[in-house]
CSV table of C-alpha atoms in Angstrom, one decimal:
chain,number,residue,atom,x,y,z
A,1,UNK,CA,60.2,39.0,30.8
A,2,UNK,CA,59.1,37.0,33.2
A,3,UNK,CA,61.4,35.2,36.3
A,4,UNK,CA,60.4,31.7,36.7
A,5,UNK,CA,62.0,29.5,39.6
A,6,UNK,CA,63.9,26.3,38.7
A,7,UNK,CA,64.8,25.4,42.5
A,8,UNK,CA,65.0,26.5,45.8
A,9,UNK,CA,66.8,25.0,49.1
A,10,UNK,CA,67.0,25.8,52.6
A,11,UNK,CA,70.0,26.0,54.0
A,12,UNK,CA,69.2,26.6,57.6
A,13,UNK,CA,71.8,29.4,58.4
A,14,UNK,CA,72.7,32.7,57.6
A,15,UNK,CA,74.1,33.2,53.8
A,16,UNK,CA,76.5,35.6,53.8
A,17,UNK,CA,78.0,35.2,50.4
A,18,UNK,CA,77.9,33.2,47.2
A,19,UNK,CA,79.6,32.8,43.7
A,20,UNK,CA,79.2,31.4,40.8
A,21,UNK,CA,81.7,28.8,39.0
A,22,UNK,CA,82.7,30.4,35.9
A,23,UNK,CA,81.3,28.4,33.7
A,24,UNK,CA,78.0,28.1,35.9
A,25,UNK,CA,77.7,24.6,36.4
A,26,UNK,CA,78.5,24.5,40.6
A,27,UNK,CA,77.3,27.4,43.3
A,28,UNK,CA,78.7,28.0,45.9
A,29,UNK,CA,77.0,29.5,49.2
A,30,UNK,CA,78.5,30.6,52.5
A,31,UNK,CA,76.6,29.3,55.5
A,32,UNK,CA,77.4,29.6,58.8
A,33,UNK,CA,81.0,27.8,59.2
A,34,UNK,CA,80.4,25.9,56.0
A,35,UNK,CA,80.5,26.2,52.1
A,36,UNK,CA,77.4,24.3,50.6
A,37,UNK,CA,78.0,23.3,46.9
A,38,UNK,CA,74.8,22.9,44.6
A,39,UNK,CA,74.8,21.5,41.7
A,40,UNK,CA,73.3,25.0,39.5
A,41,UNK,CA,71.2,22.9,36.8
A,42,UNK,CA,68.4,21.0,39.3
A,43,UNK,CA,69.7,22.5,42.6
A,44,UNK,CA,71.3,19.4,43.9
A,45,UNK,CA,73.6,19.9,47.1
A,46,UNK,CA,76.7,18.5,46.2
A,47,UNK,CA,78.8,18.4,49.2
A,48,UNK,CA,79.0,20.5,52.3
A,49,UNK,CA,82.3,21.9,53.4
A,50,UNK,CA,83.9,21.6,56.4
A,51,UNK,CA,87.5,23.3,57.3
A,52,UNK,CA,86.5,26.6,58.8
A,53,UNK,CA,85.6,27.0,62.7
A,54,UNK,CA,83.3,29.7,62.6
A,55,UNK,CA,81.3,32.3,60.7
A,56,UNK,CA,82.3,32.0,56.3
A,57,UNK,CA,81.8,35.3,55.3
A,58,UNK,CA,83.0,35.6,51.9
A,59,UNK,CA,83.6,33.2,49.6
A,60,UNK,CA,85.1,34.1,45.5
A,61,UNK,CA,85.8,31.5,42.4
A,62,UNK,CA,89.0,32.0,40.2
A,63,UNK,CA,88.0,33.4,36.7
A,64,UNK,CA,89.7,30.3,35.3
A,65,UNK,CA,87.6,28.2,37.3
A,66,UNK,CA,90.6,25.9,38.8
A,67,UNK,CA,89.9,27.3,42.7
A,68,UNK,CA,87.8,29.2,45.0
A,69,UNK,CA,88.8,31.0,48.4
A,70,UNK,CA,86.7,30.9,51.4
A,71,UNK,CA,87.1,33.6,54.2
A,72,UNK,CA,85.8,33.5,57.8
A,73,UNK,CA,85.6,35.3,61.0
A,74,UNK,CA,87.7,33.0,62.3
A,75,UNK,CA,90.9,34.4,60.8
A,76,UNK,CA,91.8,31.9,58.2
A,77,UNK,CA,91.4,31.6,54.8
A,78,UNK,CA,90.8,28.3,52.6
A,79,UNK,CA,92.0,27.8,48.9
A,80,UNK,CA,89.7,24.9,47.6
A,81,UNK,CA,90.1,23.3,44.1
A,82,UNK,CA,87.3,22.8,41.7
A,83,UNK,CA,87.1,19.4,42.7
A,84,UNK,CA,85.9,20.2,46.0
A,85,UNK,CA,89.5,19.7,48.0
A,86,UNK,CA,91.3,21.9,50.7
A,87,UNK,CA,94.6,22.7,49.3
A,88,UNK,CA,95.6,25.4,51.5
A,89,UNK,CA,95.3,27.2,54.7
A,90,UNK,CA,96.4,30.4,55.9
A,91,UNK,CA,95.5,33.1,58.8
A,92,UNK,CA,94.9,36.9,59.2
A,93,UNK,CA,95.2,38.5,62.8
A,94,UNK,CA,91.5,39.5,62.5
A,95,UNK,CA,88.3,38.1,60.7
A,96,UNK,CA,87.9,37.9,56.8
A,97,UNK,CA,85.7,40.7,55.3
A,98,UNK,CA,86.2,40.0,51.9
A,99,UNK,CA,88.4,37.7,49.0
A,100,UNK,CA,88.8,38.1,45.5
A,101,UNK,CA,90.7,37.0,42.7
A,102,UNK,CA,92.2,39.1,40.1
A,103,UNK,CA,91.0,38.2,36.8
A,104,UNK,CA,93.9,37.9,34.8
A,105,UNK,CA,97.1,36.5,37.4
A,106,UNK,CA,94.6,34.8,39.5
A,107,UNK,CA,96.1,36.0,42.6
A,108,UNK,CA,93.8,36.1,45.6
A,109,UNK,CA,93.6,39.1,47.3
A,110,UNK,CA,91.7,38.3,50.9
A,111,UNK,CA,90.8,41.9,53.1
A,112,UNK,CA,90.5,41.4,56.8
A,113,UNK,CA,90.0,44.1,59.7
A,114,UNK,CA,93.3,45.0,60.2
A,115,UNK,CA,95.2,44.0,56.7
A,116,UNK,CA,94.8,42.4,53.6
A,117,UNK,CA,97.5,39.6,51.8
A,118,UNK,CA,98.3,38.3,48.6
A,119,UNK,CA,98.6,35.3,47.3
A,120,UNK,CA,99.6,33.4,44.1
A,121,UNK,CA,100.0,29.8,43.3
A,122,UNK,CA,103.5,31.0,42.4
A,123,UNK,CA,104.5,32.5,45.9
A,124,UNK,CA,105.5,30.2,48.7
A,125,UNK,CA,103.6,32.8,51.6
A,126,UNK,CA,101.4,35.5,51.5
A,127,UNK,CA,102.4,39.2,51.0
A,128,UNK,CA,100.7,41.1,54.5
A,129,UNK,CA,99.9,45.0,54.3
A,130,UNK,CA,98.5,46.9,57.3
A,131,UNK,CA,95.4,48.8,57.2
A,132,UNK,CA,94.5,51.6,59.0
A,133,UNK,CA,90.8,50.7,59.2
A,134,UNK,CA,88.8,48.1,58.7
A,135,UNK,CA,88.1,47.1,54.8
A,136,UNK,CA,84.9,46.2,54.0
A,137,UNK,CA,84.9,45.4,50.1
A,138,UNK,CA,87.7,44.9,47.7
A,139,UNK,CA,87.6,44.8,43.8
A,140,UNK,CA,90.4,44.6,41.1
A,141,UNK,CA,90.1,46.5,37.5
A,142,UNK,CA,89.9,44.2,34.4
A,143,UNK,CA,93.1,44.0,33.1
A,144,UNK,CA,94.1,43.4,36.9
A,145,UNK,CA,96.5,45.9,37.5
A,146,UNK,CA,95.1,47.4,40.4
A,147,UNK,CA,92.9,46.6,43.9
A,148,UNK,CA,90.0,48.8,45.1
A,149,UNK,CA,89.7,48.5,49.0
A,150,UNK,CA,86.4,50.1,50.4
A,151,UNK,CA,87.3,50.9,54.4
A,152,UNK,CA,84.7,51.8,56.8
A,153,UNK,CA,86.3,54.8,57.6
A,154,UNK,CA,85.2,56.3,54.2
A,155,UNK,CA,88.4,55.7,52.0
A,156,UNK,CA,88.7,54.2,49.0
A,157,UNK,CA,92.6,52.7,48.8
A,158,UNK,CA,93.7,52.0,45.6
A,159,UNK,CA,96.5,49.5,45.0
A,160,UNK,CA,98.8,47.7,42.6
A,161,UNK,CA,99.5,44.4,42.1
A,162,UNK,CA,102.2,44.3,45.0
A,163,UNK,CA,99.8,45.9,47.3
A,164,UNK,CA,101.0,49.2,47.0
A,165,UNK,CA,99.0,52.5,47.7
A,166,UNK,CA,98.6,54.5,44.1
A,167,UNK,CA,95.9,56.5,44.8
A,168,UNK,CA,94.1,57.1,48.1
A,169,UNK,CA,90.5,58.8,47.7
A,170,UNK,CA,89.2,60.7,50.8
A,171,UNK,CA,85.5,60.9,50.3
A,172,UNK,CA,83.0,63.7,51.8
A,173,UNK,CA,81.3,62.1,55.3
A,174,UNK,CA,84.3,60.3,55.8
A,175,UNK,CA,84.0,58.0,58.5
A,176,UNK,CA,80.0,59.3,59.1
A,177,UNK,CA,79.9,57.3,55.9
A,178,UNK,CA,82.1,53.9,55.5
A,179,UNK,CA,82.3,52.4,52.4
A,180,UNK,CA,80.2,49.2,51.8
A,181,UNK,CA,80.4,47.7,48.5
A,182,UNK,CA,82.7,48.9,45.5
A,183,UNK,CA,82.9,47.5,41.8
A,184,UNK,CA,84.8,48.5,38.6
A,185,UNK,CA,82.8,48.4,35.6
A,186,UNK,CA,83.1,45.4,32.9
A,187,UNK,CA,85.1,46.0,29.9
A,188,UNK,CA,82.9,44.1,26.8
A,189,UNK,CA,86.6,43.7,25.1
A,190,UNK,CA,87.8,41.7,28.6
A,191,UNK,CA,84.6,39.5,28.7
A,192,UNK,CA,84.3,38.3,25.1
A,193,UNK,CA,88.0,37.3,25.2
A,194,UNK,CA,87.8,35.0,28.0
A,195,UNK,CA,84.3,33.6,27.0
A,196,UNK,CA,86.1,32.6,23.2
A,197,UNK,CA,89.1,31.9,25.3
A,198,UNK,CA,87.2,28.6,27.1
A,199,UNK,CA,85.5,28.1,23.8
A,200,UNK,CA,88.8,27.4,22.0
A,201,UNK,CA,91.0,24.1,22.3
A,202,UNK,CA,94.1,25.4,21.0
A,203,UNK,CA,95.5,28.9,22.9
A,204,UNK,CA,97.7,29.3,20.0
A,205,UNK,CA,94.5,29.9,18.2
A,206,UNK,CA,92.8,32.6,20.9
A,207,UNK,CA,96.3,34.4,20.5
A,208,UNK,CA,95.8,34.7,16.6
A,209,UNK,CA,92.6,36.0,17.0
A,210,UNK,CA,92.4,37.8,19.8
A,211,UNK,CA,95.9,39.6,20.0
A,212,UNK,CA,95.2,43.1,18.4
A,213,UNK,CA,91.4,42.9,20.3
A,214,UNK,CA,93.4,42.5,24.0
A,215,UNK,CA,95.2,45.4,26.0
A,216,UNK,CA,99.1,45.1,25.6
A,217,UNK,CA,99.3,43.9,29.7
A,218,UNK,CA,97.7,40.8,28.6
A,219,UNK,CA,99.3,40.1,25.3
A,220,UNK,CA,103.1,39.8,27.2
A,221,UNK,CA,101.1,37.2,29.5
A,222,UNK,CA,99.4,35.1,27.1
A,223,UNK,CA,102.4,35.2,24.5
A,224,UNK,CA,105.1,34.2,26.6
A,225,UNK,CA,103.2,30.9,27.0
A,226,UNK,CA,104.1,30.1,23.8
A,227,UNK,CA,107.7,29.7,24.7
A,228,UNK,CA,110.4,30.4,22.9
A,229,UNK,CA,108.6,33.3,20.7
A,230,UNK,CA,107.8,34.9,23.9
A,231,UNK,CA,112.2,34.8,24.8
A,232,UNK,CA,113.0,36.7,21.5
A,233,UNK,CA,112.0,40.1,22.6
A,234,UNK,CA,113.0,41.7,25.9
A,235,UNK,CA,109.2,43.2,27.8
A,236,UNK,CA,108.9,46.5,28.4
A,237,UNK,CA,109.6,47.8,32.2
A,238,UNK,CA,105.9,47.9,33.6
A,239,UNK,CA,105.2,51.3,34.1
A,240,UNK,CA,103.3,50.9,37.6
A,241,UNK,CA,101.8,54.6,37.9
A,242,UNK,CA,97.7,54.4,37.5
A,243,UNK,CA,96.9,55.1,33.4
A,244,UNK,CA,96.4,58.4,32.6
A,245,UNK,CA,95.4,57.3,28.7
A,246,UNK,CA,92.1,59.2,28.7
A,247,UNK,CA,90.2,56.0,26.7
A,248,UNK,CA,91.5,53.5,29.4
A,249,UNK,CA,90.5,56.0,32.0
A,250,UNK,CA,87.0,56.1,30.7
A,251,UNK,CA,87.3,52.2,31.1
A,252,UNK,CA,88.3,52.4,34.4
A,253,UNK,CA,85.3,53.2,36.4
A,254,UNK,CA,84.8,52.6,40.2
A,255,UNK,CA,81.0,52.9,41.9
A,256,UNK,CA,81.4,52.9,44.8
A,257,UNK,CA,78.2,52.6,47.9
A,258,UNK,CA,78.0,53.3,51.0
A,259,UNK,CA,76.5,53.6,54.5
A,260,UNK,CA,75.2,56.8,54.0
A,261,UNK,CA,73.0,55.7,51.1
A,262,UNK,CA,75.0,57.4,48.3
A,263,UNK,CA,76.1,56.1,45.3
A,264,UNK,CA,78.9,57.6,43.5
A,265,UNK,CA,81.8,57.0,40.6
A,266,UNK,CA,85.2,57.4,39.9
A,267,UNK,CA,87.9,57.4,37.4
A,268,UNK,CA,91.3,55.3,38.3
A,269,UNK,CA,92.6,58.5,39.1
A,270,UNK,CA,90.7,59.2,41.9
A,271,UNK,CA,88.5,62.1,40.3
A,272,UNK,CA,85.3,61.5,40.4
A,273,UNK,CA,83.2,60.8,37.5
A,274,UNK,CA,79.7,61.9,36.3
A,275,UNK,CA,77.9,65.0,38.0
A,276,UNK,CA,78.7,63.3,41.4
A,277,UNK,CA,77.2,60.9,43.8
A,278,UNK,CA,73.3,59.6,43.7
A,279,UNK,CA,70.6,59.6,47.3
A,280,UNK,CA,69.4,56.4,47.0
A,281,UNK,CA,66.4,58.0,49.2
């Protein structure tokens, strides 16, 4: 197959990071201390965005495709709607490394030198937890249960939904070798039910379909919406301990690279999967 280019720009400072919307039809690029947004079909520059005062670092669209976060190195970050508006501003004690929304809650999780917070439409402030080294990459499992932070000291933190630690993984080289990008593995079940789910008018008919396909986290969430079906049984008390199931641990897998040129995988566990980590020499 061949690549053939349908557009090119210049944007005239350093891209640090860019994402996609969802359904593909905006891109969004961080560039110096602004977000440029093109429009993905002729490569149009929609609108530059100004509400950061230095460096944009990272920059991560909602799976639903309502909002997109912006991180910088000057401490703060920026929750923008799909309609190109600044809806939300809040601060870090050190630069922005990394944001990213977890796929199912969209809550934003945004990593800085120091800490990383939490934040949901739902929640009035953001939930702060220290770190003990600088995180350098952050990314949550499918069914959004749990946060991966990569640190530069060579740990791999991994965290629940209230940002506490589950499983810490203390990796050979250690700080000789910090950790600089991490990603869990896409589940084919997770992605065809969200690409039918924008596909379908009615929700009532994506739950009809799609409940015995989905993992039992999402079907309390998507069935309470319904209202009063969803008040007629009590929910089951979240069991917050990582899955020891061994077919949703198999789904569950971390790779994880880093400075050292290695590339290696892990189970939610924290053991490490496969016959270990790959030289990329």
């Amino acid at each position: 197959m061949r690549a053939v280019l349908t557009w090119r720009d210049k944007a005239e400072q350093c891209i640090y990071d860019l994402a996609f919307k969802p359904d593909g039809t905006q891109l969004i690029l961080a560039a110096g201390n602004r977000l440029l947004v093109y429009d993905t079909s002729d490569g149009t520059l929609l609108q530059p965005l100004k509400g950061h005062k230095d460096t944009v670092y990272c920059v991560a669209y909602a799976k639903d495709g309502k909002r997109f976060a912006s991180g910088s190195a000057d401490k703060s970050v920026i929750i923008w709607t799909s309609k190109l508006e600044g809806i939300l501003k809040y601060t870090h004690n050190d630069s922005i490394q990394c944001v990213s929304y977890n796929p199912v809650t969209h809550q934003l999780a945004s990593c800085s030198s120091s800490d990383f917070g939490l934040w949901s439409p739902e929640q009035k402030s953001v939930s702060k937890h220290k770190s003990n080294s600088k995180i350098t990459c952050c990314s949550w499992t499918n069914d959004g249960q749990y946060l991966a932070l990569g640190m530069f000291n060579g740990i791999i933190s991994i965290r629940n939904k209230n940002g506490e630690e589950k499983v810490k993984i203390e990796r050979p080289g250690g700080s000789l070798s910090p950790i600089w990008s991490i990603c869990w593995n896409p589940s084919s079940r997770w992605e065809n039910f969200w690409m039918n789910r924008e596909n379908e008018d009615a929700e009532e008919v994506v739950v009809n379909r799609y409940f015995q396909e989905i993992p039992s986290i999402l079907k309390s969430a998507v069935y309470s919406s319904q209202g009063s079906e969803a008040e007629e049984e009590e929910p089951e008390e979240e069991d917050d301990s990582p899955r020891d199931d061994n077919s949703e641990e198999h789904n569950d897998i971390l790779a994880v690279a880093d400075w050292g040129q290695k590339l290696s995988f892990y189970q939610l566990s924290g053991k490490q999967a496969g016959r270990g980590t790959v030289d990329s020499q």
